[in-house]
Short mmCIF file of C-alpha atoms in Angstrom, two decimals:
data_model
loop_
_atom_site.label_atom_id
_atom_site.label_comp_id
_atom_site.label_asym_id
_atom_site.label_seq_id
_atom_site.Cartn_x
_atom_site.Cartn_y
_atom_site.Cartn_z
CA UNK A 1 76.87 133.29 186.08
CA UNK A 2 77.84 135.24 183.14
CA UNK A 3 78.23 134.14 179.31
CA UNK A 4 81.15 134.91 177.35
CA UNK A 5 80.57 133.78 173.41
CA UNK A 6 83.47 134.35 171.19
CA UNK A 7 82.88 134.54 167.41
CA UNK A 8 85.12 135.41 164.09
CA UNK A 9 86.15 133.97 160.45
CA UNK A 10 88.54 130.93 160.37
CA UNK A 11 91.95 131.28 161.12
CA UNK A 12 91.94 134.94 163.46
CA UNK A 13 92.84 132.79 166.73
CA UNK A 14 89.67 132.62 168.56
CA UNK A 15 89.77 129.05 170.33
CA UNK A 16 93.33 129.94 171.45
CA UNK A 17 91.52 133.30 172.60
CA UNK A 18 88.89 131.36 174.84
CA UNK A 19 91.78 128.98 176.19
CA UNK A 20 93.55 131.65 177.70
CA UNK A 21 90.80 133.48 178.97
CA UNK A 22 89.77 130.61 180.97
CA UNK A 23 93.68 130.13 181.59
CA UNK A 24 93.55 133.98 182.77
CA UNK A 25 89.82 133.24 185.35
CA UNK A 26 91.39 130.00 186.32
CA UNK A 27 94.59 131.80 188.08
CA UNK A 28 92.10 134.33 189.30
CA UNK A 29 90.02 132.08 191.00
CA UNK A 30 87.16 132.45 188.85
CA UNK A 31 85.92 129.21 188.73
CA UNK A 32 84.00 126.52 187.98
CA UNK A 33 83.68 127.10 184.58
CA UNK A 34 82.32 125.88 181.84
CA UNK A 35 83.84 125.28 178.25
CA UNK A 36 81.64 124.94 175.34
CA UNK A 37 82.77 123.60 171.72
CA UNK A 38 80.35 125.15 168.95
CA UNK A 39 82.90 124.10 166.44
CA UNK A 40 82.45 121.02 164.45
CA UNK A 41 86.24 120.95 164.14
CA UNK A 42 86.64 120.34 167.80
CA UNK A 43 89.47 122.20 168.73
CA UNK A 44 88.99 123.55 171.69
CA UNK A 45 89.36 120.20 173.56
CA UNK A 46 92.97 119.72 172.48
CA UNK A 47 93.99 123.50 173.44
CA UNK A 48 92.73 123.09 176.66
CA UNK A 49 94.12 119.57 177.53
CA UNK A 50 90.96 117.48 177.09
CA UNK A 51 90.15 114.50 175.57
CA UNK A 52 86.86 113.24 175.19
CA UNK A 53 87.43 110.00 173.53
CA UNK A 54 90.36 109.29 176.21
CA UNK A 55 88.13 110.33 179.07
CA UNK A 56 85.00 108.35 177.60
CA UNK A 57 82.86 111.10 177.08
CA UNK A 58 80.89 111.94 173.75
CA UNK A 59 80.11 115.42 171.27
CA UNK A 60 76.48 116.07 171.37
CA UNK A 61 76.14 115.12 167.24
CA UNK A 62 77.57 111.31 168.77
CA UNK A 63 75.14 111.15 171.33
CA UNK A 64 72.11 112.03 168.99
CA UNK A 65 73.34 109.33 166.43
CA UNK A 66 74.06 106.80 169.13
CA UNK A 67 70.09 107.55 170.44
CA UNK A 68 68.00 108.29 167.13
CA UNK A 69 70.28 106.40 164.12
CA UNK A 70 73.04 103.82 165.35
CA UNK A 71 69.92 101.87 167.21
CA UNK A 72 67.32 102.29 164.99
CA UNK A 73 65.47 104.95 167.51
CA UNK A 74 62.80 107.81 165.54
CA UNK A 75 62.66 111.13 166.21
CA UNK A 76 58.84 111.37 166.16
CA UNK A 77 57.09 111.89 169.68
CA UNK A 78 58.86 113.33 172.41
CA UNK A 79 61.36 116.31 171.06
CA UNK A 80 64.69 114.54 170.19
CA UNK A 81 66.15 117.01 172.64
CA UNK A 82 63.99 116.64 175.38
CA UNK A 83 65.22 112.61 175.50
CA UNK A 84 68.55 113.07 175.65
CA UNK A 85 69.42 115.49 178.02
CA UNK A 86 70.34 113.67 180.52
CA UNK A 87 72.84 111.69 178.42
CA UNK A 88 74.79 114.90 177.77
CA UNK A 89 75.12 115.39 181.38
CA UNK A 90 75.73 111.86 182.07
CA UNK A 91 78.06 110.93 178.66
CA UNK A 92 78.58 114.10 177.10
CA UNK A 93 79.87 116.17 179.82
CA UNK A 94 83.67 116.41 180.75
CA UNK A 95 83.92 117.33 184.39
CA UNK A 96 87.79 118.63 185.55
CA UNK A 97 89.48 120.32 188.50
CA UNK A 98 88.74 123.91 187.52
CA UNK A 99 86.31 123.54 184.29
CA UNK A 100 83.46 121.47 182.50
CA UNK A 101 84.05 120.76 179.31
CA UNK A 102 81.33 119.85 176.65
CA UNK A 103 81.47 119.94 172.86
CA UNK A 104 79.13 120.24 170.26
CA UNK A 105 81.14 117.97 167.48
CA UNK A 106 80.96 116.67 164.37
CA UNK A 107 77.83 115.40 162.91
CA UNK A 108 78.38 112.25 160.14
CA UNK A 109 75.35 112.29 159.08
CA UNK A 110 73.55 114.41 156.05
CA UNK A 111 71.52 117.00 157.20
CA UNK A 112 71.82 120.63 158.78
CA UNK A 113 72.60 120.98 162.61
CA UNK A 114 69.41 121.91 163.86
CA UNK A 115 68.53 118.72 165.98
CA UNK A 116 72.52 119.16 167.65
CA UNK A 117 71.73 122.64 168.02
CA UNK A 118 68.55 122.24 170.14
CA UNK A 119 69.75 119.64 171.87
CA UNK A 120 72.85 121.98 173.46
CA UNK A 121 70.86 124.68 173.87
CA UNK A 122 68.31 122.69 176.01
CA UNK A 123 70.94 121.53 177.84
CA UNK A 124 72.46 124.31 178.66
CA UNK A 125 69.48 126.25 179.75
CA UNK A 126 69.54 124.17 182.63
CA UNK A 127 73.18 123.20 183.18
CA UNK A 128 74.72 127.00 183.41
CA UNK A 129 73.27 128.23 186.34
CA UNK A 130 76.06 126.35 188.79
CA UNK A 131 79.10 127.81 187.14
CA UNK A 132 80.46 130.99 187.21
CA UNK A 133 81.78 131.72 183.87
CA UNK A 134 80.25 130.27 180.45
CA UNK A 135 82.54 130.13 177.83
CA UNK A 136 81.54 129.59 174.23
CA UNK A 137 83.86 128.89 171.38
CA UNK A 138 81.50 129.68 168.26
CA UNK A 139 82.78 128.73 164.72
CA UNK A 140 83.80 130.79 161.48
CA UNK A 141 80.11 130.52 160.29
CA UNK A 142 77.19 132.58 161.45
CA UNK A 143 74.93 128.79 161.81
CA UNK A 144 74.68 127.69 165.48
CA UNK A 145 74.23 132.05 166.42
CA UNK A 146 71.10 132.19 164.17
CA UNK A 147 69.74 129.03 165.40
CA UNK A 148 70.07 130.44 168.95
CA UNK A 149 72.47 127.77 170.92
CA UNK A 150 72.23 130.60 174.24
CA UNK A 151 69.61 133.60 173.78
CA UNK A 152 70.82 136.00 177.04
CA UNK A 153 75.05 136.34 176.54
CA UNK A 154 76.87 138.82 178.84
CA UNK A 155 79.70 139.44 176.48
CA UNK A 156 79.84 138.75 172.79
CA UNK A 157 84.07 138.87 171.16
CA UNK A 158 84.41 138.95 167.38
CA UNK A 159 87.87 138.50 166.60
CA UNK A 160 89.31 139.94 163.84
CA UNK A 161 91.89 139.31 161.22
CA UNK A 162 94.03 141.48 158.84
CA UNK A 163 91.01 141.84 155.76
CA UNK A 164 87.73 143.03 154.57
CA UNK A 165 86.01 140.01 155.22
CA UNK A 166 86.61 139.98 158.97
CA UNK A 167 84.89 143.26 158.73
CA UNK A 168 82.29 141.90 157.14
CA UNK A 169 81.76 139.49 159.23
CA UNK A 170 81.98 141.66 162.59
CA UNK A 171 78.94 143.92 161.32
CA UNK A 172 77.08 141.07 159.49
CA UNK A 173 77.21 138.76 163.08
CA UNK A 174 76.10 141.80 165.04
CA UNK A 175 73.13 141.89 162.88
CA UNK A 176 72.31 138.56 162.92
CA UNK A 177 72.31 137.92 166.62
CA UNK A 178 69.83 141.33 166.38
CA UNK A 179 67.47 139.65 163.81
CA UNK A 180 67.83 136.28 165.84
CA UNK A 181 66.80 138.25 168.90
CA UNK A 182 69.72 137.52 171.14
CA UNK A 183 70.10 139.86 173.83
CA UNK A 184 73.65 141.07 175.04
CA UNK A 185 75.18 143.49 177.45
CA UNK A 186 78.38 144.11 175.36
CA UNK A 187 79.69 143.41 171.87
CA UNK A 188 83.41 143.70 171.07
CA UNK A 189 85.82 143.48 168.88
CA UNK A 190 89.39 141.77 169.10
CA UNK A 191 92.17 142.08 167.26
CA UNK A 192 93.48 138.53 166.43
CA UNK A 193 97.48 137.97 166.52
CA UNK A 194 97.73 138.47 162.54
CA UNK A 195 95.78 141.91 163.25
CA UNK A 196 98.14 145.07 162.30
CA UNK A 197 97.91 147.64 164.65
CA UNK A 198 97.24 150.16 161.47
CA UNK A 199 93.85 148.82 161.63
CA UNK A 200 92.99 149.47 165.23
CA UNK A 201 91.69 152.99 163.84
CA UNK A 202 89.04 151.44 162.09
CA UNK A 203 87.85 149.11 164.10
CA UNK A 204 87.17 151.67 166.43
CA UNK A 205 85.69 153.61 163.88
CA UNK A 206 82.43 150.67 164.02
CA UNK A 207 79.47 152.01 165.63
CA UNK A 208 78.17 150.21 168.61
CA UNK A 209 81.10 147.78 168.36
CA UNK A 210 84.36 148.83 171.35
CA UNK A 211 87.53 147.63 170.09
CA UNK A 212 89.28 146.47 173.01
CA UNK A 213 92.73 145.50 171.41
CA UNK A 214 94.12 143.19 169.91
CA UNK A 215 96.00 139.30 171.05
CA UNK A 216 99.76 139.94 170.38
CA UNK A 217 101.57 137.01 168.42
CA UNK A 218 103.53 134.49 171.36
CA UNK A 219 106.10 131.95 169.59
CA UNK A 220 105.14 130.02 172.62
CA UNK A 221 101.56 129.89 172.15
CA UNK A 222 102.40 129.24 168.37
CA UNK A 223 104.33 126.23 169.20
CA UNK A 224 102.02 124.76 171.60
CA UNK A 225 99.40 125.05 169.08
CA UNK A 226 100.91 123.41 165.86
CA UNK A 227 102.09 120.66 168.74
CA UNK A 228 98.68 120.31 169.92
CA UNK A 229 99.35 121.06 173.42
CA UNK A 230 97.55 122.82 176.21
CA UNK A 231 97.44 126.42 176.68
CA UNK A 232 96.43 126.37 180.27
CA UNK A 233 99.23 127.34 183.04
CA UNK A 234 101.92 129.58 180.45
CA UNK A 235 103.46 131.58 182.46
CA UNK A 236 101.54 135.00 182.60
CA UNK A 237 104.25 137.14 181.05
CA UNK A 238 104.06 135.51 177.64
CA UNK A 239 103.11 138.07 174.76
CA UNK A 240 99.84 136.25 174.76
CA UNK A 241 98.46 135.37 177.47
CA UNK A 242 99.60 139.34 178.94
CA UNK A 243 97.55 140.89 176.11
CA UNK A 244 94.51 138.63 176.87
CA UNK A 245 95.09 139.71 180.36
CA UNK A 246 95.05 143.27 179.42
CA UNK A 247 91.98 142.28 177.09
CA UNK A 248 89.74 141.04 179.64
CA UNK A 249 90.77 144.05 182.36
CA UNK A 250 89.34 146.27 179.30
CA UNK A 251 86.30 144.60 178.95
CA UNK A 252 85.64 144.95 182.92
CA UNK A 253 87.00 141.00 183.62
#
């Protein structure tokens, strides 16, 4: 089993990034896997053709308001996480043909993400080991990754976009998952589809950081995306889903 967490600012293409690299291990064979929405915008779900309110499932942040708030329940005793573990694998979980599907969600409620946080991460300690692939969509912020949602990751991406800030971003995440003491085999640095290729220079210019390319713009992808449609099954030869391809060979996928 390996872990794959992909990271960046808002807006540099990263959830379409995870759906077609699972797209790319599903026509490999490289399955089960398992898909996991960080982001409290929840898109992941859509991109990859799964609904969780259609197919009766819940976000993590439901199922803790559902068990602690919406019936009166406390929090004191037994860690919050601890007690409803089992109801993310039971009501949380999305369970398809080639991938699991779980998502982290939006939380209603005032207060920081910690309990959500702990909850997942409990969760997933356990729930891993059976698949082959882990993917993690992580949001713009640097929140769930300092709070530790998965400690041991194989591969860390940081995608990038055409500014400063994504630079930023790139070293001040790698330092963050140092300070948080995550451990990691290999952290990297994509190129989102807004990404000029004038910049490549200086992302490989980063010290401990491999640029491995960048995701070329696709109309098609584009499309599917404003329409809210699935990016699993384009056909390979697409501008985007080729330069993920060519992405993950570089990385050693």
């Amino acid at each position: 089993m390996k872990i794959i967490v992909t990271m960046g600012r808002g807006g540099t293409g990263k959830t379409s990034f995870v759906s077609l690299i699972a797209d790319y291990f599903i026509r490999k064979g490289d399955t089960p896997l398992l898909l996991v929405d960080l982001d409290p915008d929840q898109n992941l779900g859509e991109m990859v053709g799964v609904d969780l309110e259609a197919e009766g499932r819940k976000t993590v942040a439901e199922l803790l308001e559902d068990t602690f708030i919406g019936k009166g329940g406390t929090t004191i005793g037994v860690a919050p996480s601890e007690r409803i573990e089992h109801r993310i694998w039971r009501d949380g979980l999305y369970e398809g043909k080639n991938f699991d599907f779980l998502a982290l969600g939006t939380k209603w409620v005032e207060g920081c993400y910690c309990m959500p946080d702990a909850a997942l991460r409990d969760a997933l300690s356990r729930l891993t080991k059976q698949y082959k692939y882990v993917l993690i969509d992580a949001p713009g912020g640097l929140e769930h990754l300092n709070r530790r949602v998965t400690a041991d990751v194989d591969e860390i991406f940081d995608v990038i976009g055409p500014s400063s800030k994504s630079f930023s971003h790139l070293i001040r995440a790698k330092r963050v998952a140092e300070e948080s003491g995550i451990h990691w085999k290999n952290f990297s640095s994509i190129g989102g589809f807004l990404f000029p290729q004038g910049l490549a220079t200086r992302a490989k210019e980063i010290s401990e950081i491999r640029y491995l390319g960048k995701i070329e713009f696709d109309e098609v992808v584009a499309k599917r995306v404003i329409e809210g449609l699935p990016l699993i099954g384009l056909p390979v030869d697409l501008p985007g889903p080729a330069s993920v391809q060519q992405i993950l060979e570089s990385a050693g996928y």
